[in-house]
mmCIF file with all atom_site columns, C-alpha atoms in Angstrom:
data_model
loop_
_atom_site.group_PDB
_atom_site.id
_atom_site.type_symbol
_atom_site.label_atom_id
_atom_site.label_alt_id
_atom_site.label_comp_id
_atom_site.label_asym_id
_atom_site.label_entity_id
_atom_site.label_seq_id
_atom_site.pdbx_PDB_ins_code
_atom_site.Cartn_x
_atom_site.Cartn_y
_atom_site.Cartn_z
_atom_site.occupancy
_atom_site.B_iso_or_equiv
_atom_site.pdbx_formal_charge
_atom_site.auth_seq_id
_atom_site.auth_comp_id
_atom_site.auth_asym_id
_atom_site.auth_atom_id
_atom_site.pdbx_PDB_model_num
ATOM 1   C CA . UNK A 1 1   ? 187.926 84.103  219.225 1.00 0.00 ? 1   UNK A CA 1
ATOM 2   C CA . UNK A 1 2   ? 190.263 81.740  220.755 1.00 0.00 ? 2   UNK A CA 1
ATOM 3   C CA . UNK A 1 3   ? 193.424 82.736  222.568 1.00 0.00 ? 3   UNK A CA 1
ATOM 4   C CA . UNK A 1 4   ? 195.500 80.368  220.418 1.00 0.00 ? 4   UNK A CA 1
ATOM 5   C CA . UNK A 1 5   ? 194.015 81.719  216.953 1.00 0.00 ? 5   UNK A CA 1
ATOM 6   C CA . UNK A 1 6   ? 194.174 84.952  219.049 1.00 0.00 ? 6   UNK A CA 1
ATOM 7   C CA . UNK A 1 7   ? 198.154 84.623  219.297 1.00 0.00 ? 7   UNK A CA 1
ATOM 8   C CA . UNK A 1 8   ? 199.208 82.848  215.975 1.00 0.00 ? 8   UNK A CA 1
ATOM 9   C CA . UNK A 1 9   ? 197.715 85.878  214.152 1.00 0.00 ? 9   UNK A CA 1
ATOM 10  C CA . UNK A 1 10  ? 199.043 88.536  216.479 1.00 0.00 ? 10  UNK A CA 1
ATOM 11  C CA . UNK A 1 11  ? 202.406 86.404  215.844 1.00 0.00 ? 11  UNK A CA 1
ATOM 12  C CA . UNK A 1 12  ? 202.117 86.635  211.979 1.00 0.00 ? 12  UNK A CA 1
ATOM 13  C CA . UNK A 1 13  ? 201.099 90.385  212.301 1.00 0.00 ? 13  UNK A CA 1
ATOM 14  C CA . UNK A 1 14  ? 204.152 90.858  214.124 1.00 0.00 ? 14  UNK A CA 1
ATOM 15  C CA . UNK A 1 15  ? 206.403 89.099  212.098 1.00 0.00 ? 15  UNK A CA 1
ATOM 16  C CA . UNK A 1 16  ? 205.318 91.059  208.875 1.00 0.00 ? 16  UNK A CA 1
ATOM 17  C CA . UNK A 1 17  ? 206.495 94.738  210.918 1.00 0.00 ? 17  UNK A CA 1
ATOM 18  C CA . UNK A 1 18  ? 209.680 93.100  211.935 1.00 0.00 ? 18  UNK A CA 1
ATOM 19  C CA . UNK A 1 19  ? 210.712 92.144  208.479 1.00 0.00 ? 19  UNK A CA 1
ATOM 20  C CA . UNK A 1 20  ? 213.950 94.130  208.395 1.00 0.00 ? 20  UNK A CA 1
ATOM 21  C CA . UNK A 1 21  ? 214.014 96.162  204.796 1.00 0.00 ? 21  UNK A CA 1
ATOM 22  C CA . UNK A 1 22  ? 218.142 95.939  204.749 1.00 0.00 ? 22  UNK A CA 1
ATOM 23  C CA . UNK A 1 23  ? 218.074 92.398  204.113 1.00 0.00 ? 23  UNK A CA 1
ATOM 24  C CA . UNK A 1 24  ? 220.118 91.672  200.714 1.00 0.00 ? 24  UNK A CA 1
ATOM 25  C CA . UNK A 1 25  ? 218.341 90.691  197.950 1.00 0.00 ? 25  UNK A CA 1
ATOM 26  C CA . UNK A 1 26  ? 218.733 86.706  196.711 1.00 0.00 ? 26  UNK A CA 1
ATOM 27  C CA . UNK A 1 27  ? 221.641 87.087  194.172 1.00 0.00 ? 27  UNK A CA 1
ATOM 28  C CA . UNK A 1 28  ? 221.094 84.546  191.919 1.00 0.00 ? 28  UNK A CA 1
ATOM 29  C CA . UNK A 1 29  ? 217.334 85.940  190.872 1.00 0.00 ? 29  UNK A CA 1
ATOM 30  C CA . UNK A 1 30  ? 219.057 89.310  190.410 1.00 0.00 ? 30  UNK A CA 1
ATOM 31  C CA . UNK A 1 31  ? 221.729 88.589  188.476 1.00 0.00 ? 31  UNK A CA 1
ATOM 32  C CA . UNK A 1 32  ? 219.631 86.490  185.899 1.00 0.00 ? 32  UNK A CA 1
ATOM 33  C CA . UNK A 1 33  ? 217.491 89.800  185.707 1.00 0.00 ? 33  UNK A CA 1
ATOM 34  C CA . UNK A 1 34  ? 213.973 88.677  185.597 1.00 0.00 ? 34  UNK A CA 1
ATOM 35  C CA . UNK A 1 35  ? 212.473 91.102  188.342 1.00 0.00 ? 35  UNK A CA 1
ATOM 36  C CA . UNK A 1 36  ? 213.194 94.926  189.486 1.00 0.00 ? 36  UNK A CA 1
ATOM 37  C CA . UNK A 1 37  ? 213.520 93.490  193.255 1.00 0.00 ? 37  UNK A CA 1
ATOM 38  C CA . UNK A 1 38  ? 213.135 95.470  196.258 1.00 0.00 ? 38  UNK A CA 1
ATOM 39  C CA . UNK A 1 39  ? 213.249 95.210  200.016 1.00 0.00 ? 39  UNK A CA 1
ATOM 40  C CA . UNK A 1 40  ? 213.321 91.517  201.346 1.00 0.00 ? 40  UNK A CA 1
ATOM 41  C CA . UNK A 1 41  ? 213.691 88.362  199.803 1.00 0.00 ? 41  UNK A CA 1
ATOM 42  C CA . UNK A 1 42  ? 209.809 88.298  200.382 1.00 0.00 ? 42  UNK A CA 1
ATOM 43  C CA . UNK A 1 43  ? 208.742 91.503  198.135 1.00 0.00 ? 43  UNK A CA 1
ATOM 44  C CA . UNK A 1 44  ? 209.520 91.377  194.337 1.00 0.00 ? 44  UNK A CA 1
ATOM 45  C CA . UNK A 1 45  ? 207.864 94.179  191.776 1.00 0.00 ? 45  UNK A CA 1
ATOM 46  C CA . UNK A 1 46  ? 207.895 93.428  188.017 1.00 0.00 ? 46  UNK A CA 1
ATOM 47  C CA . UNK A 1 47  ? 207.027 95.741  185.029 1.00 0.00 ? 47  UNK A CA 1
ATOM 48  C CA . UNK A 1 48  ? 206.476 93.815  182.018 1.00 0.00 ? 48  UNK A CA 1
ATOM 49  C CA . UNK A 1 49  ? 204.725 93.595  178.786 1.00 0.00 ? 49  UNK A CA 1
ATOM 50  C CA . UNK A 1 50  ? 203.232 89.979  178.528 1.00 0.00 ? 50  UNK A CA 1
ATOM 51  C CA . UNK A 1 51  ? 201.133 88.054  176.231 1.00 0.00 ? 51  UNK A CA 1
ATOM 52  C CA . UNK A 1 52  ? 197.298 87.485  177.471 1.00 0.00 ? 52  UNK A CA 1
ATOM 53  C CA . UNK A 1 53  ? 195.683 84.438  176.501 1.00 0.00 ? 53  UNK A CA 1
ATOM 54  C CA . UNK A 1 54  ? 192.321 84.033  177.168 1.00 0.00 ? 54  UNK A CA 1
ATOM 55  C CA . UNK A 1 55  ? 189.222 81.468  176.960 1.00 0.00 ? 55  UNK A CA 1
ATOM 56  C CA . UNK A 1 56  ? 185.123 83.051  176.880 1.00 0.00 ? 56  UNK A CA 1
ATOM 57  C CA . UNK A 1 57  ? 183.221 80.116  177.481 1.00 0.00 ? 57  UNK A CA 1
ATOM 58  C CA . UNK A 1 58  ? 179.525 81.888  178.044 1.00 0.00 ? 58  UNK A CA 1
ATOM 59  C CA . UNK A 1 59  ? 177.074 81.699  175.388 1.00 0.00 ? 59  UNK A CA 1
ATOM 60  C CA . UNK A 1 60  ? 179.479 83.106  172.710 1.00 0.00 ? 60  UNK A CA 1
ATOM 61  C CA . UNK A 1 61  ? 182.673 81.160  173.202 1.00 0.00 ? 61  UNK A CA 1
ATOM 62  C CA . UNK A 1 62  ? 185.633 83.214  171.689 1.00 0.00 ? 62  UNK A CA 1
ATOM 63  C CA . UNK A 1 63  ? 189.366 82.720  171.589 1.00 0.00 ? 63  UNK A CA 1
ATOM 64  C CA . UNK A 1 64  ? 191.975 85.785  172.357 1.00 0.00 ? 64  UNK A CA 1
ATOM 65  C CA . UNK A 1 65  ? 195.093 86.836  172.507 1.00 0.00 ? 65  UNK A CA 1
ATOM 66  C CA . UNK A 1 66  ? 196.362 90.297  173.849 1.00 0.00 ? 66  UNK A CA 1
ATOM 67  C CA . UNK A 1 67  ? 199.676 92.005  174.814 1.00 0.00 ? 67  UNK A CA 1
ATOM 68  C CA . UNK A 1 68  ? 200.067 93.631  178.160 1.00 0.00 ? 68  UNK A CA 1
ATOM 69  C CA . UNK A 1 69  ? 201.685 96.227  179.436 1.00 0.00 ? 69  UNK A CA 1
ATOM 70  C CA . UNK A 1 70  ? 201.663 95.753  183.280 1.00 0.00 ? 70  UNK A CA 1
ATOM 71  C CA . UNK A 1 71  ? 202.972 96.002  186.979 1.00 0.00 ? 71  UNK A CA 1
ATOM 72  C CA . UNK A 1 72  ? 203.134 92.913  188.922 1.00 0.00 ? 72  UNK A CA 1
ATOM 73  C CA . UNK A 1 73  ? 204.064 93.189  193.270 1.00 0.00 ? 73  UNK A CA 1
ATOM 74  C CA . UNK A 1 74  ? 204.432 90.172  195.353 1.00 0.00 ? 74  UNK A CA 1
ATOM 75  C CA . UNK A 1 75  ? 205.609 90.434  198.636 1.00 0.00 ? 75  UNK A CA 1
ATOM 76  C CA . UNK A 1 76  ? 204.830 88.985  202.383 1.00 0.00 ? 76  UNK A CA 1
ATOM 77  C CA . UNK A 1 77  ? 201.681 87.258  202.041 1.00 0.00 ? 77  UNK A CA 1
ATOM 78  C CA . UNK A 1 78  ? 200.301 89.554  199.048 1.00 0.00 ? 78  UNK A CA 1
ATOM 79  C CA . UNK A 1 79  ? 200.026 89.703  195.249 1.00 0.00 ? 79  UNK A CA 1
ATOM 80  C CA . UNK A 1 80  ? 198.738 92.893  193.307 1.00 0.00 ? 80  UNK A CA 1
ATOM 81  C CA . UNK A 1 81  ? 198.733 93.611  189.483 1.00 0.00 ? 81  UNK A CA 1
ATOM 82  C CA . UNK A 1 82  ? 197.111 96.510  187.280 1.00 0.00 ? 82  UNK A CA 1
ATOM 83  C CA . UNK A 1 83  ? 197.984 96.846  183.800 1.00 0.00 ? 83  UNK A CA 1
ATOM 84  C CA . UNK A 1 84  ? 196.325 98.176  180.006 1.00 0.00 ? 84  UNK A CA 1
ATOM 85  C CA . UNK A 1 85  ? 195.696 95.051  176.779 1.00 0.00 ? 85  UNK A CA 1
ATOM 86  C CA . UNK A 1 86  ? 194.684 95.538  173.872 1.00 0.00 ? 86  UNK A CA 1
ATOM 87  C CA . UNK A 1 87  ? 193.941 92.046  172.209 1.00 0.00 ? 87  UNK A CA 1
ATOM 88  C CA . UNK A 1 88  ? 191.896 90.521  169.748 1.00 0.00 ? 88  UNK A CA 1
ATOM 89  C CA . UNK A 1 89  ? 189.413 87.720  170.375 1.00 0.00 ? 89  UNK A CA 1
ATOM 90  C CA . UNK A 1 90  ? 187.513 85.585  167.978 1.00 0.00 ? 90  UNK A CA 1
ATOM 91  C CA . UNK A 1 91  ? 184.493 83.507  168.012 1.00 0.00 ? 91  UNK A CA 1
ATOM 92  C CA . UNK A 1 92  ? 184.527 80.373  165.098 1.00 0.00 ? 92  UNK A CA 1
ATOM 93  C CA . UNK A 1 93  ? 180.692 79.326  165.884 1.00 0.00 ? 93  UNK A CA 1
ATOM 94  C CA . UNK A 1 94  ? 179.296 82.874  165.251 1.00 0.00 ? 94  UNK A CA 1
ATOM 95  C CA . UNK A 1 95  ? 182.535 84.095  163.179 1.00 0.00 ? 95  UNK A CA 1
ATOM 96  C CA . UNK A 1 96  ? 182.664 87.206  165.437 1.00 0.00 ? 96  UNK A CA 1
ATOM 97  C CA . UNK A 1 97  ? 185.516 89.174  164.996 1.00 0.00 ? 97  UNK A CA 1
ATOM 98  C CA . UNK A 1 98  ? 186.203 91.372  168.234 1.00 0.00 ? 98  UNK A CA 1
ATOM 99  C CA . UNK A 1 99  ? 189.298 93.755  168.764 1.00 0.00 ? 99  UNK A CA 1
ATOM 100 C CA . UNK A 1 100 ? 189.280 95.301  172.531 1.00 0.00 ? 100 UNK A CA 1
ATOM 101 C CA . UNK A 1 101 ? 191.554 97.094  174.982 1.00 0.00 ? 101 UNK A CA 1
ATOM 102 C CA . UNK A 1 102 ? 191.317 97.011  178.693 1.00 0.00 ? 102 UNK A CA 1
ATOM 103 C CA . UNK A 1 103 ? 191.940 98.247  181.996 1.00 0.00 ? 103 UNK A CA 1
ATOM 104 C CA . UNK A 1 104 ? 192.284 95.858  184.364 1.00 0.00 ? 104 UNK A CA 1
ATOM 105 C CA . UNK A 1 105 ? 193.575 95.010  188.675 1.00 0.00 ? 105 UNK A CA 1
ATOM 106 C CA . UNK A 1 106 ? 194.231 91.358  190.260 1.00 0.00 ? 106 UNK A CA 1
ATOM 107 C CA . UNK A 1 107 ? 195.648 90.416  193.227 1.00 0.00 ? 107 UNK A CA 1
ATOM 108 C CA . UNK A 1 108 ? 195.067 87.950  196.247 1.00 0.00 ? 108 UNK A CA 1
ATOM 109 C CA . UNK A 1 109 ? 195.703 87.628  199.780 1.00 0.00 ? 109 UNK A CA 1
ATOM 110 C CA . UNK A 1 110 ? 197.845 84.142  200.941 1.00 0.00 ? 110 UNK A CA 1
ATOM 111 C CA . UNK A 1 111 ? 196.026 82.416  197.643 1.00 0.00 ? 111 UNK A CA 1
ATOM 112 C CA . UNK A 1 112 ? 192.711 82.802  199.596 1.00 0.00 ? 112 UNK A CA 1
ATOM 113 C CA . UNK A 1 113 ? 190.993 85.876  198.557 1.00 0.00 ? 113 UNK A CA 1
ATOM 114 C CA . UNK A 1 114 ? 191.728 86.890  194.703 1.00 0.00 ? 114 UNK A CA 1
ATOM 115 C CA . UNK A 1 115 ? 190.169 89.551  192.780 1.00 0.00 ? 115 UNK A CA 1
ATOM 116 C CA . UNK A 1 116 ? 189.767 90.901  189.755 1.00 0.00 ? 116 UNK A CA 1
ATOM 117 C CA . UNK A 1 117 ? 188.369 93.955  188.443 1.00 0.00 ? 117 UNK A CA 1
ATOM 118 C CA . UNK A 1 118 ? 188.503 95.779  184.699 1.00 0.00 ? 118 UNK A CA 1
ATOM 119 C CA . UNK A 1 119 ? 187.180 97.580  182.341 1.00 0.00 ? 119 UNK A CA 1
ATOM 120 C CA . UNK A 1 120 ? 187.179 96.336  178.189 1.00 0.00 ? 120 UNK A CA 1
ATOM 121 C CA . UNK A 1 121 ? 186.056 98.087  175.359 1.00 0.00 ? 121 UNK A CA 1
ATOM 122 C CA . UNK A 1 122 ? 184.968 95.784  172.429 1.00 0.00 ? 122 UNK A CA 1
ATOM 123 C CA . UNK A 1 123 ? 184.010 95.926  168.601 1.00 0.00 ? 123 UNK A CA 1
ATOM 124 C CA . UNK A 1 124 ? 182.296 92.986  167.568 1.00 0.00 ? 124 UNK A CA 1
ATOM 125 C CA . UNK A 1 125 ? 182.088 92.615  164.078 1.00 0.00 ? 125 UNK A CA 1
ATOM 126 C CA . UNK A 1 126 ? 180.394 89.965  161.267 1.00 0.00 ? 126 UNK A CA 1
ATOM 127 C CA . UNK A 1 127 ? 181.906 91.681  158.628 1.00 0.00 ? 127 UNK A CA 1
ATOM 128 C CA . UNK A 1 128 ? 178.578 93.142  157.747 1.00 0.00 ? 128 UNK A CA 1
ATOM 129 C CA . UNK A 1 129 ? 177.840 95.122  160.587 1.00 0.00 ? 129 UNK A CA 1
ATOM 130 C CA . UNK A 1 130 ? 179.383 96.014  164.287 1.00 0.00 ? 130 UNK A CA 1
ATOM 131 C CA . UNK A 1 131 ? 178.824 97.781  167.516 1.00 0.00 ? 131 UNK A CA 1
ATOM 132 C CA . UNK A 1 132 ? 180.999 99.178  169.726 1.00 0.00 ? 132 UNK A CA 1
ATOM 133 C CA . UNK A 1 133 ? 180.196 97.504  173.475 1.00 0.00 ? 133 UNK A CA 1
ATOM 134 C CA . UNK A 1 134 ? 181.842 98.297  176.869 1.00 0.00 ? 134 UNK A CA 1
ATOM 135 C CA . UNK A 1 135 ? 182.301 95.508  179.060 1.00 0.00 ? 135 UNK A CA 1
ATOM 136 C CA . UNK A 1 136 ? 183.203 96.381  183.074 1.00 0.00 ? 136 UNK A CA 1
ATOM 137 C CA . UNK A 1 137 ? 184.726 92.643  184.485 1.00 0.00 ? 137 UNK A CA 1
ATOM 138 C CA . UNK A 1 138 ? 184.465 91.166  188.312 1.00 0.00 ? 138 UNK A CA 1
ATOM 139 C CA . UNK A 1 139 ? 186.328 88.493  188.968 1.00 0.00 ? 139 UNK A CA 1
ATOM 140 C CA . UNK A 1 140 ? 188.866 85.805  191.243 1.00 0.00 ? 140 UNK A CA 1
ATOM 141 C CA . UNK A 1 141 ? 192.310 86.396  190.564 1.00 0.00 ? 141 UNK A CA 1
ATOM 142 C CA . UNK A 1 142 ? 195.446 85.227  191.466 1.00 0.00 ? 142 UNK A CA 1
ATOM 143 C CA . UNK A 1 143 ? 197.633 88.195  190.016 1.00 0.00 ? 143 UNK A CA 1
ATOM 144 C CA . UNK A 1 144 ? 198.629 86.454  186.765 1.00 0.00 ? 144 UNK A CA 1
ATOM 145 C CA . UNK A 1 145 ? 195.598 83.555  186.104 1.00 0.00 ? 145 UNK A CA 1
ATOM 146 C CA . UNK A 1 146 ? 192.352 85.109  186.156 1.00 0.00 ? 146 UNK A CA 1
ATOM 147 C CA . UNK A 1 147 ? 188.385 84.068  186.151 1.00 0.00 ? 147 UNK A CA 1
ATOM 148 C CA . UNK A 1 148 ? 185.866 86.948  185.372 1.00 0.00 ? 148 UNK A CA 1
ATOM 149 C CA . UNK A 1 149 ? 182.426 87.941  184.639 1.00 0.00 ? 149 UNK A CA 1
ATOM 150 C CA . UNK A 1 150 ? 181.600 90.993  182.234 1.00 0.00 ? 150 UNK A CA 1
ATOM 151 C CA . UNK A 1 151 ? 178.401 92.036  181.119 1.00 0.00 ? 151 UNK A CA 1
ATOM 152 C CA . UNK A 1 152 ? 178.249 93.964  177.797 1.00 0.00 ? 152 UNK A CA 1
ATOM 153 C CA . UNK A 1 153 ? 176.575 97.260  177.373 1.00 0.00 ? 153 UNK A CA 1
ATOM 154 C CA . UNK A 1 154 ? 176.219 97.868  173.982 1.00 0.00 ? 154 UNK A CA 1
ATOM 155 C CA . UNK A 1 155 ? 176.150 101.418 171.978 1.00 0.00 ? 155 UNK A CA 1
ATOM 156 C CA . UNK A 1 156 ? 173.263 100.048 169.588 1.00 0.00 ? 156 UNK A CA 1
ATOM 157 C CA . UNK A 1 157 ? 171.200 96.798  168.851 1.00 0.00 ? 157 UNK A CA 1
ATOM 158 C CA . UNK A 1 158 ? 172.683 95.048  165.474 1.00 0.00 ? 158 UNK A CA 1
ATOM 159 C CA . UNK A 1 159 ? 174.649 91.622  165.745 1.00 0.00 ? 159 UNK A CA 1
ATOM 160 C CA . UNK A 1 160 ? 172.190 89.152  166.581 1.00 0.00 ? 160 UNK A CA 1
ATOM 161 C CA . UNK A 1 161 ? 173.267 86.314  168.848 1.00 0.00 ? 161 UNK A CA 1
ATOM 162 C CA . UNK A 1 162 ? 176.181 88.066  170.773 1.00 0.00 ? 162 UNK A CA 1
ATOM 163 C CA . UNK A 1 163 ? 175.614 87.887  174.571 1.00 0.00 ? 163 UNK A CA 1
ATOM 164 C CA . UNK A 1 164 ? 175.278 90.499  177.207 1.00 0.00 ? 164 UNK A CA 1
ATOM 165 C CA . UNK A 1 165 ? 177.412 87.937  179.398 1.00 0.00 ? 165 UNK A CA 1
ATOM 166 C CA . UNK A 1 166 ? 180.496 86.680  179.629 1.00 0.00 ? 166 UNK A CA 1
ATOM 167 C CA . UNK A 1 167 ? 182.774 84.582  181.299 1.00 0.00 ? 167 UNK A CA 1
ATOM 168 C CA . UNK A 1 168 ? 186.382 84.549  181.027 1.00 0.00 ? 168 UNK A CA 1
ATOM 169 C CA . UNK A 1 169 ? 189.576 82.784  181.528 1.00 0.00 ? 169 UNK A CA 1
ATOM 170 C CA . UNK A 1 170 ? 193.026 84.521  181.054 1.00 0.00 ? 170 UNK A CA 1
ATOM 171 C CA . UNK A 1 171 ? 196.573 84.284  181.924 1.00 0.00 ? 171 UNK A CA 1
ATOM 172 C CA . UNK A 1 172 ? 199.256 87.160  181.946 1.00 0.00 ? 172 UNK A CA 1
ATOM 173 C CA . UNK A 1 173 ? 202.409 85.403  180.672 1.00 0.00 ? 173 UNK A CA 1
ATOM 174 C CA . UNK A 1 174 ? 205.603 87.960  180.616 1.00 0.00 ? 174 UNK A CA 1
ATOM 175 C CA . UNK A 1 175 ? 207.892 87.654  177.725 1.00 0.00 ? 175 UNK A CA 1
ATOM 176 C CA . UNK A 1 176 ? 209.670 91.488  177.812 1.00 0.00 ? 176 UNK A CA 1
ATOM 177 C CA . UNK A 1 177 ? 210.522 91.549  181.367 1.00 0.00 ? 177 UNK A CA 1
ATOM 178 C CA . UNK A 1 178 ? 211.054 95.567  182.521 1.00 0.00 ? 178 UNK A CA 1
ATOM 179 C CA . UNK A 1 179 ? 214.375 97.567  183.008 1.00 0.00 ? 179 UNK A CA 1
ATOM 180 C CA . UNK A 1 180 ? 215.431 95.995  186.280 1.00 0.00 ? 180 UNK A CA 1
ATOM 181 C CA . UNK A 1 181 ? 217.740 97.561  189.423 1.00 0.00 ? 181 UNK A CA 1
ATOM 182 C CA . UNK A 1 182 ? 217.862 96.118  192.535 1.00 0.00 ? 182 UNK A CA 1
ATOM 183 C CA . UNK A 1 183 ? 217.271 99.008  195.820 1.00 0.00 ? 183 UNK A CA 1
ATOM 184 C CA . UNK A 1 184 ? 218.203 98.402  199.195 1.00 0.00 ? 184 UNK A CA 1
ATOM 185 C CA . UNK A 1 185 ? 217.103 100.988 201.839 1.00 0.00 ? 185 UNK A CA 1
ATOM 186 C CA . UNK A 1 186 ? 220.228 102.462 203.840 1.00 0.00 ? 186 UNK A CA 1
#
C-alpha cells in the first residue's frame, strides 16, 4: 500500500475516535421530532413502524405491501437496520395470494458495501389450495432501499407455477416515527 492511501485512512480512522460525544445535538432536527438522536451531529437512531413496499420481479412477479416495525442507526460513515413485517403480496398473472412476515437486517458502509439479510415466511394461496413456504433472503442494502434474493423452501408440492426464486425490491418508508429524547453524555 501506498504511504499516501496509507495516511488518508489512518487520518479518517483517527478522526472517527476523536469525534467528541458532548457535542450538542442540531436543534432544529430535534425539535421537529423526527429521530431519537444521540451523540454527534453524525449518529442518529430511529425506531419506527413504516410502510414496506415492495416489487418481485423473478418468474412470479408479485406486488406487496407490509408494515414495519423497526430500528434504523446512522452515524459516522455507517448505516444499520433490523426490524419484523408482516405484509401481503400479490401476484395478478398467476392470481397468487401470499400473506408473509419477516425478519430482516440492512445496512452499508460509506454507500459502498450494503447488505441485506432475512428471513420470510409465506402462504401462497389460489384459493383452491396453499402451502406454507419459508423463504431465507441475501441481499444489497442501503438501510432503507433494498435488493434481495430468496429461495423458497416449501412444506409440500401443490401450487403449480410458483418459483423456488425470487428477487426483490423494497423500500422501508417511516410514517409513525418512535418516542423520541435527545441524550448527551456528561
Amino acid at each position: 500500500m501506498r504511504p499516501l492511501s496509507l495516511s488518508i485512512i489512518l487520518f479518517f480512522c483517527v478522526l472517527g475516535f476523536a469525534q467528541s460525544d458532548s457535542i450538542p445535538v442540531m436543534g432544529i432536527v430535534a425539535e421537529k421530532g423526527l429521530h431519537r438522536l444521540s451523540g454527534t451531529s453524525f449518529y442518529q437512531t430511529e425506531k419506527s413502524v413504516g410502510i414496506v413496499p415492495e416489487v418481485n420481479f423473478l418468474s412470479n412477479f408479485t406486488v406487496g405491501v407490509g408494515v414495519s416495525r423497526a430500528n434504523f442507526t446512522y452515524g459516522e460513515g455507517i448505516s444499520t437496520g433490523y426490524g419484523v413485517t408482516g405484509g401481503f403480496s400479490y401476484s395478478p398473472l398467476d392470481k397468487l395470494a401470499i400473506p408473509y412476515a419477516s425478519a430482516w437486517f440492512s445496512g452499508n458502509v460509506f454507500l459502498l458495501f450494503g447488505f441485506y439479510g432475512g428471513i420470510k415466511t409465506l402462504y401462497y394461496t389460489n384459493g383452491k389450495s396453499g402451502n406454507l413456504a419459508l423463504r431465507p433472503e441475501v441481499g444489497f442494502g442501503m438501510a432503507k432501499l433494498n435488493l434481495f434474493y430468496g429461495y423458497n423452501l416449501f412444506a409440500k408440492e401443490g401450487i403449480e407455477n410458483v418459483s423456488r426464486h425470487s428477487l426483490t425490491l423494497s423500500y422501508y418508508h417511516t410514517i409513525f416515527p418512535g418516542k423520541k429524547s435527545i441524550m448527551h453524555k456528561s
